[in-house]
Amino acid sequence: MPYTLSEIIVLFFTYSFIGWLWETCYCSIKDHHFAYRGFLFGPYCPVYGFAVTTILITTFPFQDNIFLLFIVGFIVASIFEYVASWFLEKLFHMKLWDYSHLKGNIQGRVAPQISFFWGIGVVLLVKFIQPVIQRVINWEEAWTHGMLALIIVLVMGTDTVLTIISVKKFHVTTQQWDERAAAYRRKLRERLESAQPEDRAVLKHRLHDWHHQFAHHLNNEGASKQLSWNHRRLLKSFPKMKITDSKYFNEYKKDIKSK
């Protein structure tokens, strides 16, 4: 084993933070507003931490072979991205990214174009970034004797529990809104069926545009007040987020005020 348990934990946290920093900066620039990325409350993306620490361990025997580094990085990163997407969908009914528009994608969870850049990233990581990080961790381990690793486990463990509770509440709220959306659509259809000919055109338009009108009603009722800071953050920072077991939420969520 090339690393001790406490080193692995610190490596996991370090690259979780670097991954969060990268995603937050990139998405903030791309979306033209601050996007607090990451699934957990804290400034870290565990998928990066898990992927990088696994890659560092599995590639250790052949870190001098750039080709094998690229291949392992491509494969391991793809597996982690697929598993992370599947986990979020099955446990939380959420889909935070979707590569369905890219060629060669697998269920929209992974795509060869994205994994290709993961592979390149692994080569750069092992050759240029990890040596610097490892020197810092060696100094930290000599100074704290594993205490930092214990603090990381406690903090991120607590964060995970709180996030699970928060996301479960968010799911309950979206299900309640979906029930209201179904009732709203049903009422419009009933009015359309019994409407006079001169009123049918207006009601057809309202039924076609129902999601904007329904979101407007929710906003007037103070929909954002029903959502916690974390819920609003998810809506704002993950505009492509989907609730997989929701029939209507994905249609009107972009019109819900997240402030």
Short mmCIF file of N, CA, C and O in Angstrom, two decimals, residues 20-102:
data_model
loop_
_atom_site.label_atom_id
_atom_site.label_comp_id
_atom_site.label_asym_id
_atom_site.label_seq_id
_atom_site.Cartn_x
_atom_site.Cartn_y
_atom_site.Cartn_z
N TRP A 20 -13.94 20.76 -6.25
CA TRP A 20 -14.98 21.75 -6.00
C TRP A 20 -14.55 23.13 -6.51
O TRP A 20 -15.34 23.85 -7.14
N LEU A 21 -13.29 23.49 -6.25
CA LEU A 21 -12.77 24.80 -6.68
C LEU A 21 -12.78 24.90 -8.20
O LEU A 21 -13.20 25.93 -8.76
N TRP A 22 -12.37 23.83 -8.85
CA TRP A 22 -12.36 23.82 -10.32
C TRP A 22 -13.77 23.96 -10.88
O TRP A 22 -14.02 24.80 -11.75
N GLU A 23 -14.70 23.16 -10.40
CA GLU A 23 -16.07 23.20 -10.91
C GLU A 23 -16.73 24.53 -10.62
O GLU A 23 -17.45 25.08 -11.46
N THR A 24 -16.52 25.07 -9.42
CA THR A 24 -17.14 26.34 -9.05
C THR A 24 -16.63 27.47 -9.94
O THR A 24 -17.41 28.29 -10.43
N CYS A 25 -15.32 27.52 -10.16
CA CYS A 25 -14.75 28.58 -11.00
C CYS A 25 -15.21 28.43 -12.45
O CYS A 25 -15.65 29.40 -13.08
N TYR A 26 -15.13 27.21 -12.97
CA TYR A 26 -15.49 26.97 -14.37
C TYR A 26 -16.97 27.28 -14.62
O TYR A 26 -17.31 27.99 -15.57
N CYS A 27 -17.85 26.75 -13.76
CA CYS A 27 -19.29 26.94 -13.95
C CYS A 27 -19.71 28.39 -13.68
O CYS A 27 -20.65 28.89 -14.32
N SER A 28 -19.04 29.06 -12.75
CA SER A 28 -19.36 30.46 -12.48
C SER A 28 -19.04 31.34 -13.69
O SER A 28 -19.80 32.23 -14.05
N ILE A 29 -17.91 31.05 -14.33
CA ILE A 29 -17.53 31.80 -15.54
C ILE A 29 -18.48 31.47 -16.68
O ILE A 29 -18.96 32.36 -17.40
N LYS A 30 -18.79 30.19 -16.85
CA LYS A 30 -19.66 29.75 -17.96
C LYS A 30 -21.09 30.28 -17.80
O LYS A 30 -21.71 30.68 -18.78
N ASP A 31 -21.61 30.26 -16.56
CA ASP A 31 -23.00 30.66 -16.32
C ASP A 31 -23.16 32.14 -16.00
O ASP A 31 -24.27 32.62 -15.78
N HIS A 32 -22.04 32.86 -15.90
CA HIS A 32 -22.05 34.30 -15.63
C HIS A 32 -22.65 34.67 -14.27
O HIS A 32 -23.24 35.74 -14.11
N HIS A 33 -22.57 33.76 -13.33
CA HIS A 33 -22.95 34.05 -11.94
C HIS A 33 -22.27 33.03 -11.04
O HIS A 33 -21.85 31.96 -11.50
N PHE A 34 -22.15 33.38 -9.76
CA PHE A 34 -21.45 32.49 -8.84
C PHE A 34 -22.24 31.19 -8.69
O PHE A 34 -23.41 31.20 -8.33
N ALA A 35 -21.60 30.06 -9.00
CA ALA A 35 -22.24 28.75 -8.90
C ALA A 35 -21.53 27.94 -7.83
O ALA A 35 -20.41 27.45 -8.05
N TYR A 36 -22.16 27.82 -6.67
CA TYR A 36 -21.57 27.04 -5.56
C TYR A 36 -21.81 25.57 -5.86
O TYR A 36 -22.86 25.03 -5.59
N ARG A 37 -20.79 24.93 -6.44
CA ARG A 37 -20.94 23.55 -6.89
C ARG A 37 -20.78 22.56 -5.73
O ARG A 37 -20.47 22.94 -4.61
N GLY A 38 -20.99 21.31 -6.06
CA GLY A 38 -20.86 20.26 -5.05
C GLY A 38 -22.22 19.84 -4.52
O GLY A 38 -23.14 20.65 -4.39
N PHE A 39 -22.34 18.57 -4.21
CA PHE A 39 -23.59 18.03 -3.70
C PHE A 39 -23.73 18.27 -2.20
O PHE A 39 -24.83 18.49 -1.69
N LEU A 40 -22.61 18.24 -1.47
CA LEU A 40 -22.63 18.45 -0.03
C LEU A 40 -22.64 19.94 0.30
O LEU A 40 -22.44 20.79 -0.57
N PHE A 41 -22.86 20.26 1.57
CA PHE A 41 -22.87 21.66 2.00
C PHE A 41 -21.50 22.29 1.85
O PHE A 41 -21.36 23.42 1.41
N GLY A 42 -20.48 21.57 2.29
CA GLY A 42 -19.12 22.12 2.33
C GLY A 42 -18.48 22.27 0.96
O GLY A 42 -18.96 21.73 -0.04
N PRO A 43 -17.34 22.98 0.91
CA PRO A 43 -16.64 23.23 -0.36
C PRO A 43 -15.80 22.03 -0.79
O PRO A 43 -14.56 22.08 -0.77
N TYR A 44 -16.45 20.98 -1.18
CA TYR A 44 -15.74 19.80 -1.67
C TYR A 44 -16.69 18.94 -2.49
O TYR A 44 -17.89 18.93 -2.26
N CYS A 45 -16.11 18.26 -3.49
CA CYS A 45 -16.87 17.33 -4.35
C CYS A 45 -16.26 15.95 -4.16
O CYS A 45 -15.22 15.63 -4.76
N PRO A 46 -16.87 15.10 -3.34
CA PRO A 46 -16.30 13.79 -3.03
C PRO A 46 -16.01 12.91 -4.23
O PRO A 46 -15.10 12.08 -4.18
N VAL A 47 -16.75 13.08 -5.33
CA VAL A 47 -16.52 12.24 -6.50
C VAL A 47 -15.10 12.43 -7.02
O VAL A 47 -14.45 11.47 -7.47
N TYR A 48 -14.59 13.67 -6.92
CA TYR A 48 -13.20 13.92 -7.32
C TYR A 48 -12.24 13.26 -6.34
O TYR A 48 -11.24 12.67 -6.74
N GLY A 49 -12.55 13.38 -5.05
CA GLY A 49 -11.68 12.78 -4.04
C GLY A 49 -11.61 11.27 -4.19
O GLY A 49 -10.50 10.69 -4.17
N PHE A 50 -12.76 10.62 -4.36
CA PHE A 50 -12.79 9.17 -4.54
C PHE A 50 -12.03 8.76 -5.80
O PHE A 50 -11.23 7.82 -5.79
N ALA A 51 -12.31 9.46 -6.89
CA ALA A 51 -11.69 9.10 -8.17
C ALA A 51 -10.17 9.26 -8.12
O ALA A 51 -9.43 8.36 -8.53
N VAL A 52 -9.71 10.40 -7.62
CA VAL A 52 -8.27 10.68 -7.64
C VAL A 52 -7.50 9.75 -6.71
O VAL A 52 -6.45 9.21 -7.08
N THR A 53 -8.01 9.54 -5.48
CA THR A 53 -7.29 8.65 -4.56
C THR A 53 -7.25 7.22 -5.11
O THR A 53 -6.22 6.54 -4.99
N THR A 54 -8.33 6.77 -5.72
CA THR A 54 -8.34 5.44 -6.34
C THR A 54 -7.34 5.37 -7.47
O THR A 54 -6.59 4.38 -7.62
N ILE A 55 -7.31 6.41 -8.29
CA ILE A 55 -6.37 6.45 -9.41
C ILE A 55 -4.92 6.45 -8.91
O ILE A 55 -4.06 5.74 -9.45
N LEU A 56 -4.63 7.24 -7.88
CA LEU A 56 -3.27 7.30 -7.36
C LEU A 56 -2.82 5.94 -6.83
O LEU A 56 -1.66 5.55 -7.00
N ILE A 57 -3.74 5.22 -6.20
CA ILE A 57 -3.40 3.89 -5.67
C ILE A 57 -3.23 2.87 -6.79
O ILE A 57 -2.26 2.11 -6.82
N THR A 58 -4.17 2.87 -7.74
CA THR A 58 -4.14 1.85 -8.81
C THR A 58 -3.02 2.10 -9.82
O THR A 58 -2.54 1.16 -10.47
N THR A 59 -2.61 3.35 -9.99
CA THR A 59 -1.56 3.66 -10.98
C THR A 59 -0.16 3.68 -10.36
O THR A 59 0.82 3.87 -11.09
N PHE A 60 -0.06 3.50 -9.07
CA PHE A 60 1.24 3.62 -8.40
C PHE A 60 2.31 2.71 -9.00
O PHE A 60 3.45 3.15 -9.17
N PRO A 61 1.99 1.45 -9.35
CA PRO A 61 3.05 0.57 -9.87
C PRO A 61 3.61 1.00 -11.23
O PRO A 61 4.71 0.61 -11.59
N PHE A 62 2.86 1.79 -12.01
CA PHE A 62 3.34 2.18 -13.34
C PHE A 62 3.16 3.67 -13.60
O PHE A 62 2.72 4.10 -14.67
N GLN A 63 3.51 4.48 -12.60
CA GLN A 63 3.36 5.93 -12.75
C GLN A 63 4.35 6.53 -13.74
O GLN A 63 4.23 7.69 -14.10
N ASP A 64 5.34 5.74 -14.16
CA ASP A 64 6.30 6.24 -15.15
C ASP A 64 5.86 5.96 -16.58
O ASP A 64 6.51 6.37 -17.53
N ASN A 65 4.72 5.26 -16.73
CA ASN A 65 4.21 4.92 -18.05
C ASN A 65 3.02 5.82 -18.37
O ASN A 65 1.91 5.61 -17.88
N ILE A 66 3.25 6.82 -19.19
CA ILE A 66 2.21 7.82 -19.49
C ILE A 66 1.00 7.19 -20.16
O ILE A 66 -0.15 7.53 -19.86
N PHE A 67 1.23 6.23 -21.06
CA PHE A 67 0.12 5.60 -21.77
C PHE A 67 -0.80 4.86 -20.80
O PHE A 67 -2.02 5.00 -20.86
N LEU A 68 -0.20 4.06 -19.90
CA LEU A 68 -1.01 3.33 -18.94
C LEU A 68 -1.71 4.27 -17.96
O LEU A 68 -2.83 4.01 -17.53
N LEU A 69 -1.04 5.36 -17.61
CA LEU A 69 -1.68 6.37 -16.75
C LEU A 69 -2.95 6.90 -17.41
O LEU A 69 -3.99 7.03 -16.76
N PHE A 70 -2.85 7.20 -18.69
CA PHE A 70 -4.00 7.73 -19.42
C PHE A 70 -5.13 6.69 -19.47
O PHE A 70 -6.29 7.02 -19.20
N ILE A 71 -4.81 5.44 -19.79
CA ILE A 71 -5.82 4.39 -19.91
C ILE A 71 -6.52 4.15 -18.57
O ILE A 71 -7.75 4.09 -18.50
N VAL A 72 -5.73 4.02 -17.49
CA VAL A 72 -6.32 3.79 -16.17
C VAL A 72 -7.17 4.98 -15.75
O VAL A 72 -8.27 4.83 -15.20
N GLY A 73 -6.66 6.18 -15.99
CA GLY A 73 -7.43 7.38 -15.66
C GLY A 73 -8.74 7.43 -16.40
O GLY A 73 -9.79 7.75 -15.83
N PHE A 74 -8.71 7.10 -17.69
CA PHE A 74 -9.92 7.07 -18.52
C PHE A 74 -10.94 6.09 -17.95
O PHE A 74 -12.12 6.42 -17.78
N ILE A 75 -10.48 4.88 -17.62
CA ILE A 75 -11.39 3.82 -17.16
C ILE A 75 -11.92 4.11 -15.76
O ILE A 75 -13.13 4.06 -15.52
N VAL A 76 -11.01 4.39 -14.82
CA VAL A 76 -11.42 4.58 -13.41
C VAL A 76 -12.33 5.79 -13.27
O VAL A 76 -13.36 5.73 -12.57
N ALA A 77 -11.98 6.90 -13.92
CA ALA A 77 -12.81 8.10 -13.84
C ALA A 77 -14.19 7.85 -14.42
O ALA A 77 -15.20 8.32 -13.87
N SER A 78 -14.27 7.10 -15.51
CA SER A 78 -15.56 6.79 -16.13
C SER A 78 -16.42 5.96 -15.19
O SER A 78 -17.63 6.19 -15.06
N ILE A 79 -15.79 4.97 -14.56
CA ILE A 79 -16.52 4.12 -13.62
C ILE A 79 -17.07 4.94 -12.47
O ILE A 79 -18.24 4.81 -12.09
N PHE A 80 -16.24 5.82 -11.91
CA PHE A 80 -16.69 6.63 -10.78
C PHE A 80 -17.81 7.59 -11.19
O PHE A 80 -18.77 7.78 -10.44
N GLU A 81 -17.69 8.19 -12.36
CA GLU A 81 -18.72 9.12 -12.80
C GLU A 81 -20.04 8.38 -13.02
O GLU A 81 -21.11 8.89 -12.68
N TYR A 82 -19.97 7.18 -13.60
CA TYR A 82 -21.18 6.39 -13.82
C TYR A 82 -21.82 5.99 -12.49
O TYR A 82 -23.03 6.16 -12.31
N VAL A 83 -21.00 5.48 -11.56
CA VAL A 83 -21.52 5.04 -10.26
C VAL A 83 -22.11 6.22 -9.49
O VAL A 83 -23.17 6.10 -8.86
N ALA A 84 -21.43 7.37 -9.52
CA ALA A 84 -21.92 8.56 -8.81
C ALA A 84 -23.27 8.98 -9.36
O ALA A 84 -24.20 9.31 -8.60
N SER A 85 -23.41 8.98 -10.70
CA SER A 85 -24.68 9.35 -11.32
C SER A 85 -25.77 8.37 -10.94
O SER A 85 -26.90 8.76 -10.59
N TRP A 86 -25.46 7.07 -11.00
CA TRP A 86 -26.44 6.03 -10.65
C TRP A 86 -26.85 6.16 -9.18
O TRP A 86 -28.04 6.05 -8.85
N PHE A 87 -25.88 6.40 -8.30
CA PHE A 87 -26.14 6.53 -6.87
C PHE A 87 -27.08 7.70 -6.58
O PHE A 87 -28.06 7.55 -5.84
N LEU A 88 -26.80 8.86 -7.16
CA LEU A 88 -27.65 10.03 -6.94
C LEU A 88 -29.07 9.78 -7.45
O LEU A 88 -30.05 10.19 -6.82
N GLU A 89 -29.17 9.10 -8.59
CA GLU A 89 -30.49 8.86 -9.17
C GLU A 89 -31.31 7.86 -8.36
O GLU A 89 -32.50 8.07 -8.11
N LYS A 90 -30.67 6.77 -7.93
CA LYS A 90 -31.39 5.73 -7.21
C LYS A 90 -31.72 6.12 -5.78
O LYS A 90 -32.81 5.81 -5.28
N LEU A 91 -30.78 6.81 -5.11
CA LEU A 91 -31.00 7.14 -3.70
C LEU A 91 -31.76 8.44 -3.52
O LEU A 91 -32.64 8.54 -2.65
N PHE A 92 -31.45 9.46 -4.34
CA PHE A 92 -32.05 10.79 -4.15
C PHE A 92 -32.98 11.20 -5.28
O PHE A 92 -33.52 12.30 -5.26
N HIS A 93 -33.13 10.35 -6.30
CA HIS A 93 -34.00 10.65 -7.45
C HIS A 93 -33.57 11.93 -8.15
O HIS A 93 -34.40 12.68 -8.65
N MET A 94 -32.26 12.16 -8.19
CA MET A 94 -31.73 13.38 -8.80
C MET A 94 -30.72 13.02 -9.88
O MET A 94 -29.98 12.05 -9.77
N LYS A 95 -30.71 13.85 -10.92
CA LYS A 95 -29.73 13.70 -12.00
C LYS A 95 -29.10 15.07 -12.22
O LYS A 95 -29.75 15.99 -12.73
N LEU A 96 -27.83 15.22 -11.80
CA LEU A 96 -27.18 16.52 -11.83
C LEU A 96 -26.45 16.79 -13.13
O LEU A 96 -26.12 17.94 -13.43
N TRP A 97 -26.12 15.77 -13.90
CA TRP A 97 -25.52 15.98 -15.22
C TRP A 97 -26.09 14.96 -16.19
O TRP A 97 -26.56 13.90 -15.81
N ASP A 98 -26.04 15.32 -17.47
CA ASP A 98 -26.63 14.46 -18.49
C ASP A 98 -25.85 14.63 -19.78
O ASP A 98 -25.81 15.71 -20.37
N TYR A 99 -25.17 13.56 -20.22
CA TYR A 99 -24.36 13.59 -21.43
C TYR A 99 -25.09 12.96 -22.61
O TYR A 99 -24.46 12.52 -23.58
N SER A 100 -26.41 12.92 -22.55
CA SER A 100 -27.19 12.27 -23.61
C SER A 100 -26.96 12.91 -24.98
O SER A 100 -27.16 12.26 -26.02
N HIS A 101 -26.55 14.16 -24.99
CA HIS A 101 -26.34 14.86 -26.26
C HIS A 101 -24.98 14.56 -26.89
O HIS A 101 -24.71 14.96 -28.02
N LEU A 102 -24.12 13.83 -26.16
CA LEU A 102 -22.80 13.51 -26.67
C LEU A 102 -22.77 12.11 -27.27
O LEU A 102 -23.40 11.18 -26.75
#
